[in-house]
Amino acid sequence: MVAHSYGGIVTAEAAAGTFGVRPELLVDTFLQDCDPEVQVRAADHLARQSVRVTGQPVGAAAWQQVPSTYLVCAQDRGTPPRLQREFARRAGSVVELDAGHHPFLSQPATVRDLLLSL
């Protein structure tokens, strides 16, 4: 299982009760280390998220029962690395990558190799 950002919480709702990335901030905040063509394609996939995910308790945390690795993105401007390091304390191992918020877009081979090594 691979999860990203909100820990893999998946929700789908209409526009009411949702939030999203302001398109004009997308590149500088989340995609600054991606190639320009990736930045353009990513903008086409923006989706709003339910506000409920920010306060909804997690019913089951698999990382408590299965080996887990946290990938800290040291150049992330969306989720500050200092917070990521705090979140990562719960993981069995921590890997730090000199990447922005979406390393699977900016450094796909590195992320692939990490996943295959787990």
CSV table of N, CA and C in Angstrom, one decimal:
chain,number,residue,atom,x,y,z
A,1,MET,N,0.8,-1.2,0.0
A,1,MET,CA,0.0,0.0,0.0
A,1,MET,C,0.9,1.2,0.0
A,2,VAL,N,0.6,2.2,-0.8
A,2,VAL,CA,1.3,3.5,-0.9
A,2,VAL,C,0.3,4.6,-0.6
A,3,ALA,N,0.6,5.5,0.3
A,3,ALA,CA,-0.3,6.6,0.6
A,3,ALA,C,0.5,7.9,0.5
A,4,HIS,N,-0.2,9.0,0.2
A,4,HIS,CA,0.4,10.3,0.0
A,4,HIS,C,-0.3,11.4,0.7
A,5,SER,N,0.4,12.3,1.2
A,5,SER,CA,-0.2,13.5,1.8
A,5,SER,C,-1.1,13.2,2.9
A,6,TYR,N,-2.4,13.2,2.7
A,6,TYR,CA,-3.3,13.0,3.8
A,6,TYR,C,-3.3,11.5,4.3
A,7,GLY,N,-2.3,10.8,4.0
A,7,GLY,CA,-2.2,9.5,4.6
A,7,GLY,C,-3.1,8.5,3.9
A,8,GLY,N,-3.5,8.8,2.7
A,8,GLY,CA,-4.3,7.9,1.9
A,8,GLY,C,-5.8,8.0,2.2
A,9,ILE,N,-6.2,8.9,3.0
A,9,ILE,CA,-7.7,9.0,3.3
A,9,ILE,C,-8.3,9.5,2.0
A,10,VAL,N,-9.2,8.7,1.5
A,10,VAL,CA,-9.9,9.0,0.3
A,10,VAL,C,-11.3,9.4,0.5
A,11,THR,N,-11.7,10.5,0.0
A,11,THR,CA,-13.1,11.0,0.1
A,11,THR,C,-13.5,11.6,-1.2
A,12,ALA,N,-14.8,11.6,-1.5
A,12,ALA,CA,-15.3,12.2,-2.7
A,12,ALA,C,-16.6,13.0,-2.3
A,13,GLU,N,-16.6,14.2,-2.6
A,13,GLU,CA,-17.7,15.1,-2.3
A,13,GLU,C,-17.9,16.1,-3.4
A,14,ALA,N,-19.1,16.7,-3.4
A,14,ALA,CA,-19.4,17.8,-4.2
A,14,ALA,C,-18.6,19.0,-3.7
A,15,ALA,N,-18.8,20.2,-4.3
A,15,ALA,CA,-18.0,21.4,-4.0
A,15,ALA,C,-18.3,21.8,-2.5
A,16,ALA,N,-19.5,21.6,-2.0
A,16,ALA,CA,-19.8,22.1,-0.6
A,16,ALA,C,-18.9,21.3,0.4
A,17,GLY,N,-18.3,22.1,1.3
A,17,GLY,CA,-17.5,21.4,2.3
A,17,GLY,C,-16.2,20.9,1.8
A,18,THR,N,-15.6,21.5,0.8
A,18,THR,CA,-14.3,21.1,0.3
A,18,THR,C,-13.3,22.2,0.3
A,19,PHE,N,-12.1,21.9,0.1
A,19,PHE,CA,-11.0,22.8,-0.1
A,19,PHE,C,-10.1,22.3,-1.1
A,20,GLY,N,-9.2,23.2,-1.7
A,20,GLY,CA,-8.3,22.8,-2.7
A,20,GLY,C,-7.1,23.7,-2.8
A,21,VAL,N,-6.2,23.3,-3.6
A,21,VAL,CA,-5.0,24.2,-3.8
A,21,VAL,C,-5.4,25.3,-4.8
A,22,ARG,N,-5.0,26.5,-4.4
A,22,ARG,CA,-5.3,27.6,-5.4
A,22,ARG,C,-4.3,27.4,-6.6
A,23,PRO,N,-4.9,27.3,-7.8
A,23,PRO,CA,-4.1,27.0,-9.0
A,23,PRO,C,-2.9,27.9,-9.1
A,24,GLU,N,-3.0,29.2,-8.8
A,24,GLU,CA,-1.8,30.1,-9.0
A,24,GLU,C,-0.7,29.8,-8.0
A,25,LEU,N,-0.9,29.0,-7.0
A,25,LEU,CA,0.1,28.6,-6.0
A,25,LEU,C,0.6,27.2,-6.2
A,26,LEU,N,0.0,26.4,-7.1
A,26,LEU,CA,0.3,25.0,-7.2
A,26,LEU,C,1.8,24.8,-7.5
A,27,VAL,N,2.4,25.4,-8.5
A,27,VAL,CA,3.7,25.2,-8.9
A,27,VAL,C,4.7,25.6,-7.9
A,28,ASP,N,4.6,26.8,-7.4
A,28,ASP,CA,5.6,27.3,-6.4
A,28,ASP,C,5.5,26.5,-5.0
A,29,THR,N,4.4,26.0,-4.7
A,29,THR,CA,4.2,25.3,-3.4
A,29,THR,C,4.4,23.8,-3.5
A,30,PHE,N,4.0,23.2,-4.5
A,30,PHE,CA,4.0,21.7,-4.6
A,30,PHE,C,4.8,21.1,-5.7
A,31,LEU,N,5.1,21.9,-6.7
A,31,LEU,CA,5.8,21.3,-7.9
A,31,LEU,C,7.0,22.0,-8.4
A,32,GLN,N,7.6,22.8,-7.5
A,32,GLN,CA,8.8,23.6,-7.9
A,32,GLN,C,10.0,22.8,-8.4
A,33,ASP,N,10.1,21.6,-8.1
A,33,ASP,CA,11.2,20.8,-8.5
A,33,ASP,C,10.8,19.8,-9.7
A,34,CYS,N,9.7,20.0,-10.3
A,34,CYS,CA,9.2,19.2,-11.4
A,34,CYS,C,9.5,19.9,-12.7
A,35,ASP,N,9.6,19.1,-13.8
A,35,ASP,CA,9.8,19.6,-15.1
A,35,ASP,C,8.5,20.4,-15.5
A,36,PRO,N,8.7,21.4,-16.3
A,36,PRO,CA,7.6,22.2,-16.7
A,36,PRO,C,6.4,21.4,-17.3
A,37,GLU,N,6.7,20.4,-18.1
A,37,GLU,CA,5.6,19.7,-18.7
A,37,GLU,C,4.8,18.9,-17.6
A,38,VAL,N,5.5,18.4,-16.6
A,38,VAL,CA,4.8,17.8,-15.5
A,38,VAL,C,4.0,18.8,-14.7
A,39,GLN,N,4.5,20.0,-14.5
A,39,GLN,CA,3.7,21.0,-13.8
A,39,GLN,C,2.4,21.3,-14.6
A,40,VAL,N,2.4,21.4,-15.9
A,40,VAL,CA,1.2,21.6,-16.7
A,40,VAL,C,0.2,20.5,-16.5
A,41,ARG,N,0.7,19.3,-16.7
A,41,ARG,CA,-0.2,18.1,-16.6
A,41,ARG,C,-0.8,18.0,-15.2
A,42,ALA,N,0.0,18.2,-14.2
A,42,ALA,CA,-0.5,18.1,-12.8
A,42,ALA,C,-1.6,19.1,-12.5
A,43,ALA,N,-1.5,20.3,-13.1
A,43,ALA,CA,-2.5,21.3,-12.9
A,43,ALA,C,-3.9,20.8,-13.4
A,44,ASP,N,-3.8,20.0,-14.5
A,44,ASP,CA,-5.1,19.4,-15.0
A,44,ASP,C,-5.7,18.4,-14.1
A,45,HIS,N,-5.0,17.9,-13.1
A,45,HIS,CA,-5.5,16.9,-12.2
A,45,HIS,C,-5.9,17.4,-10.8
A,46,LEU,N,-5.9,18.7,-10.6
A,46,LEU,CA,-6.3,19.2,-9.3
A,46,LEU,C,-7.7,18.8,-8.9
A,47,ALA,N,-7.9,18.4,-7.7
A,47,ALA,CA,-9.2,18.0,-7.3
A,47,ALA,C,-9.4,18.5,-5.9
A,48,ARG,N,-10.6,18.9,-5.6
A,48,ARG,CA,-11.0,19.4,-4.2
A,48,ARG,C,-11.0,18.2,-3.3
A,49,GLN,N,-10.8,18.5,-2.0
A,49,GLN,CA,-10.8,17.5,-0.9
A,49,GLN,C,-11.9,17.9,0.1
A,50,SER,N,-12.4,16.9,0.8
A,50,SER,CA,-13.4,17.2,1.8
A,50,SER,C,-12.7,17.8,3.0
A,51,VAL,N,-13.4,18.8,3.6
A,51,VAL,CA,-12.9,19.5,4.8
A,51,VAL,C,-12.9,18.5,5.9
A,52,ARG,N,-13.7,17.5,5.9
A,52,ARG,CA,-13.9,16.5,7.0
A,52,ARG,C,-12.5,15.7,7.2
A,53,VAL,N,-11.7,15.6,6.2
A,53,VAL,CA,-10.5,14.8,6.4
A,53,VAL,C,-9.5,15.5,7.4
A,54,THR,N,-9.7,16.8,7.6
A,54,THR,CA,-8.8,17.5,8.5
A,54,THR,C,-9.1,17.3,10.0
A,55,GLY,N,-10.3,16.8,10.3
A,55,GLY,CA,-10.7,16.5,11.7
A,55,GLY,C,-11.3,15.2,11.9
A,56,GLN,N,-11.3,14.3,10.9
A,56,GLN,CA,-11.9,13.0,11.0
A,56,GLN,C,-10.9,12.1,11.7
A,57,PRO,N,-11.2,11.4,12.8
A,57,PRO,CA,-10.3,10.5,13.4
A,57,PRO,C,-10.0,9.3,12.5
A,58,VAL,N,-8.8,8.8,12.6
A,58,VAL,CA,-8.4,7.6,11.8
A,58,VAL,C,-8.9,6.4,12.5
A,59,GLY,N,-9.7,5.5,11.8
A,59,GLY,CA,-10.2,4.3,12.4
A,59,GLY,C,-9.2,3.2,12.6
A,60,ALA,N,-8.3,3.1,11.6
A,60,ALA,CA,-7.3,2.1,11.7
A,60,ALA,C,-6.0,2.6,11.1
A,61,ALA,N,-4.9,2.4,11.8
A,61,ALA,CA,-3.6,2.9,11.4
A,61,ALA,C,-2.7,1.7,11.1
A,62,ALA,N,-2.6,1.3,9.9
A,62,ALA,CA,-1.9,0.1,9.5
A,62,ALA,C,-0.4,0.1,9.9
A,63,TRP,N,0.2,1.3,10.0
A,63,TRP,CA,1.6,1.5,10.3
A,63,TRP,C,1.9,0.9,11.7
A,64,GLN,N,0.8,0.8,12.5
A,64,GLN,CA,1.1,0.2,13.9
A,64,GLN,C,1.3,-1.3,13.8
A,65,GLN,N,0.8,-2.0,12.8
A,65,GLN,CA,1.0,-3.4,12.7
A,65,GLN,C,1.9,-3.9,11.6
A,66,VAL,N,2.2,-3.1,10.6
A,66,VAL,CA,3.1,-3.5,9.5
A,66,VAL,C,4.3,-2.6,9.4
A,67,PRO,N,5.4,-3.1,8.9
A,67,PRO,CA,6.6,-2.3,8.7
A,67,PRO,C,6.2,-1.0,7.9
A,68,SER,N,6.8,0.1,8.3
A,68,SER,CA,6.5,1.4,7.6
A,68,SER,C,7.7,2.2,7.4
A,69,THR,N,7.7,2.9,6.3
A,69,THR,CA,8.8,3.8,6.0
A,69,THR,C,8.2,5.2,5.7
A,70,TYR,N,8.7,6.3,6.2
A,70,TYR,CA,8.2,7.6,5.9
A,70,TYR,C,9.3,8.3,5.1
A,71,LEU,N,8.8,8.8,3.9
A,71,LEU,CA,9.7,9.6,3.0
A,71,LEU,C,9.5,11.0,3.3
A,72,VAL,N,10.5,11.6,4.0
A,72,VAL,CA,10.5,13.1,4.2
A,72,VAL,C,11.0,13.8,3.0
A,73,CYS,N,10.2,14.8,2.5
A,73,CYS,CA,10.6,15.5,1.4
A,73,CYS,C,11.2,16.9,1.8
A,74,ALA,N,12.5,16.9,1.8
A,74,ALA,CA,13.3,18.0,2.4
A,74,ALA,C,13.0,19.4,1.8
A,75,GLN,N,12.5,19.4,0.5
A,75,GLN,CA,12.3,20.7,-0.1
A,75,GLN,C,10.8,21.0,-0.3
A,76,ASP,N,10.0,20.3,0.5
A,76,ASP,CA,8.5,20.4,0.4
A,76,ASP,C,8.1,21.8,1.0
A,77,ARG,N,7.4,22.5,0.2
A,77,ARG,CA,6.9,23.9,0.6
A,77,ARG,C,5.4,23.8,1.0
A,78,GLY,N,4.8,22.6,0.9
A,78,GLY,CA,3.4,22.5,1.3
A,78,GLY,C,3.3,21.9,2.7
A,79,THR,N,4.0,20.9,2.9
A,79,THR,CA,4.1,20.3,4.3
A,79,THR,C,5.5,20.5,4.8
A,80,PRO,N,5.8,21.4,5.6
A,80,PRO,CA,7.2,21.7,6.0
A,80,PRO,C,7.9,20.5,6.5
A,81,PRO,N,9.2,20.3,6.1
A,81,PRO,CA,10.0,19.2,6.5
A,81,PRO,C,10.1,19.0,8.0
A,82,ARG,N,10.1,20.1,8.8
A,82,ARG,CA,10.1,19.9,10.2
A,82,ARG,C,8.9,19.2,10.7
A,83,LEU,N,7.7,19.4,10.1
A,83,LEU,CA,6.5,18.7,10.5
A,83,LEU,C,6.6,17.2,10.0
A,84,GLN,N,7.1,17.0,8.8
A,84,GLN,CA,7.2,15.7,8.3
A,84,GLN,C,8.1,14.9,9.2
A,85,ARG,N,9.2,15.4,9.7
A,85,ARG,CA,10.1,14.7,10.6
A,85,ARG,C,9.4,14.3,11.9
A,86,GLU,N,8.5,15.2,12.4
A,86,GLU,CA,7.7,14.9,13.6
A,86,GLU,C,6.8,13.7,13.3
A,87,PHE,N,6.1,13.8,12.1
A,87,PHE,CA,5.2,12.7,11.8
A,87,PHE,C,6.0,11.4,11.6
A,88,ALA,N,7.2,11.5,11.1
A,88,ALA,CA,8.0,10.3,10.8
A,88,ALA,C,8.4,9.6,12.0
A,89,ARG,N,8.4,10.2,13.1
A,89,ARG,CA,8.9,9.5,14.4
A,89,ARG,C,8.1,8.2,14.6
A,90,ARG,N,6.9,8.1,14.1
A,90,ARG,CA,6.1,6.9,14.3
A,90,ARG,C,6.5,5.8,13.4
A,91,ALA,N,7.2,6.1,12.3
A,91,ALA,CA,7.5,5.1,11.3
A,91,ALA,C,8.7,4.2,11.8
A,92,GLY,N,8.7,3.0,11.2
A,92,GLY,CA,9.8,2.1,11.5
A,92,GLY,C,11.1,2.6,11.0
A,93,SER,N,11.1,3.2,9.8
A,93,SER,CA,12.3,3.8,9.2
A,93,SER,C,11.9,5.1,8.5
A,94,VAL,N,12.9,5.9,8.3
A,94,VAL,CA,12.7,7.2,7.7
A,94,VAL,C,13.8,7.4,6.6
A,95,VAL,N,13.3,7.9,5.5
A,95,VAL,CA,14.2,8.2,4.4
A,95,VAL,C,14.0,9.6,4.0
A,96,GLU,N,15.1,10.4,3.9
A,96,GLU,CA,14.9,11.8,3.5
A,96,GLU,C,15.4,12.0,2.1
A,97,LEU,N,14.6,12.7,1.3
A,97,LEU,CA,14.9,12.9,-0.1
A,97,LEU,C,14.9,14.4,-0.3
A,98,ASP,N,15.9,14.9,-1.1
A,98,ASP,CA,16.0,16.3,-1.5
A,98,ASP,C,15.0,16.6,-2.6
A,99,ALA,N,13.7,16.7,-2.2
A,99,ALA,CA,12.6,16.8,-3.2
A,99,ALA,C,11.5,17.6,-2.6
A,100,GLY,N,10.6,18.1,-3.5
A,100,GLY,CA,9.4,18.8,-3.1
A,100,GLY,C,8.3,17.9,-2.7
A,101,HIS,N,7.1,18.4,-2.7
A,101,HIS,CA,5.9,17.7,-2.2
A,101,HIS,C,5.6,16.4,-3.0
A,102,HIS,N,5.9,16.4,-4.2
A,102,HIS,CA,5.5,15.2,-5.1
A,102,HIS,C,6.8,14.6,-5.7
A,103,PRO,N,7.5,13.8,-4.9
A,103,PRO,CA,8.7,13.2,-5.4
A,103,PRO,C,8.5,12.1,-6.4
A,104,PHE,N,7.3,11.6,-6.4
A,104,PHE,CA,6.9,10.6,-7.4
A,104,PHE,C,6.7,11.2,-8.8
A,105,LEU,N,6.6,12.6,-8.9
A,105,LEU,CA,6.6,13.3,-10.1
A,105,LEU,C,7.9,13.9,-10.5
A,106,SER,N,8.7,14.4,-9.5
A,106,SER,CA,10.0,15.0,-9.8
A,106,SER,C,11.1,14.0,-9.8
A,107,GLN,N,11.0,12.9,-9.1
A,107,GLN,CA,12.1,11.9,-9.0
A,107,GLN,C,11.5,10.5,-9.1
A,108,PRO,N,10.7,10.2,-10.1
A,108,PRO,CA,10.0,8.9,-10.1
A,108,PRO,C,10.9,7.7,-10.0
A,109,ALA,N,12.1,7.7,-10.6
A,109,ALA,CA,13.0,6.5,-10.5
A,109,ALA,C,13.5,6.3,-9.1
A,110,THR,N,13.8,7.4,-8.4
A,110,THR,CA,14.2,7.3,-7.0
A,110,THR,C,13.1,6.8,-6.1
A,111,VAL,N,11.9,7.2,-6.3
A,111,VAL,CA,10.8,6.7,-5.5
A,111,VAL,C,10.5,5.2,-5.8
A,112,ARG,N,10.6,4.9,-7.1
A,112,ARG,CA,10.4,3.5,-7.5
A,112,ARG,C,11.5,2.6,-6.8
A,113,ASP,N,12.7,3.1,-6.9
A,113,ASP,CA,13.8,2.3,-6.3
A,113,ASP,C,13.6,2.1,-4.8
A,114,LEU,N,13.1,3.2,-4.1
A,114,LEU,CA,12.8,3.1,-2.7
A,114,LEU,C,11.7,2.1,-2.4
A,115,LEU,N,10.6,2.2,-3.2
A,115,LEU,CA,9.5,1.2,-3.0
A,115,LEU,C,10.0,-0.2,-3.2
A,116,LEU,N,10.8,-0.4,-4.2
A,116,LEU,CA,11.2,-1.8,-4.5
A,116,LEU,C,12.2,-2.3,-3.5
A,117,SER,N,12.9,-1.4,-2.7
A,117,SER,CA,13.8,-1.8,-1.7
A,117,SER,C,13.1,-2.2,-0.4
A,118,LEU,N,11.9,-1.9,-0.2
A,118,LEU,CA,11.2,-2.1,1.0
A,118,LEU,C,10.7,-3.5,1.1
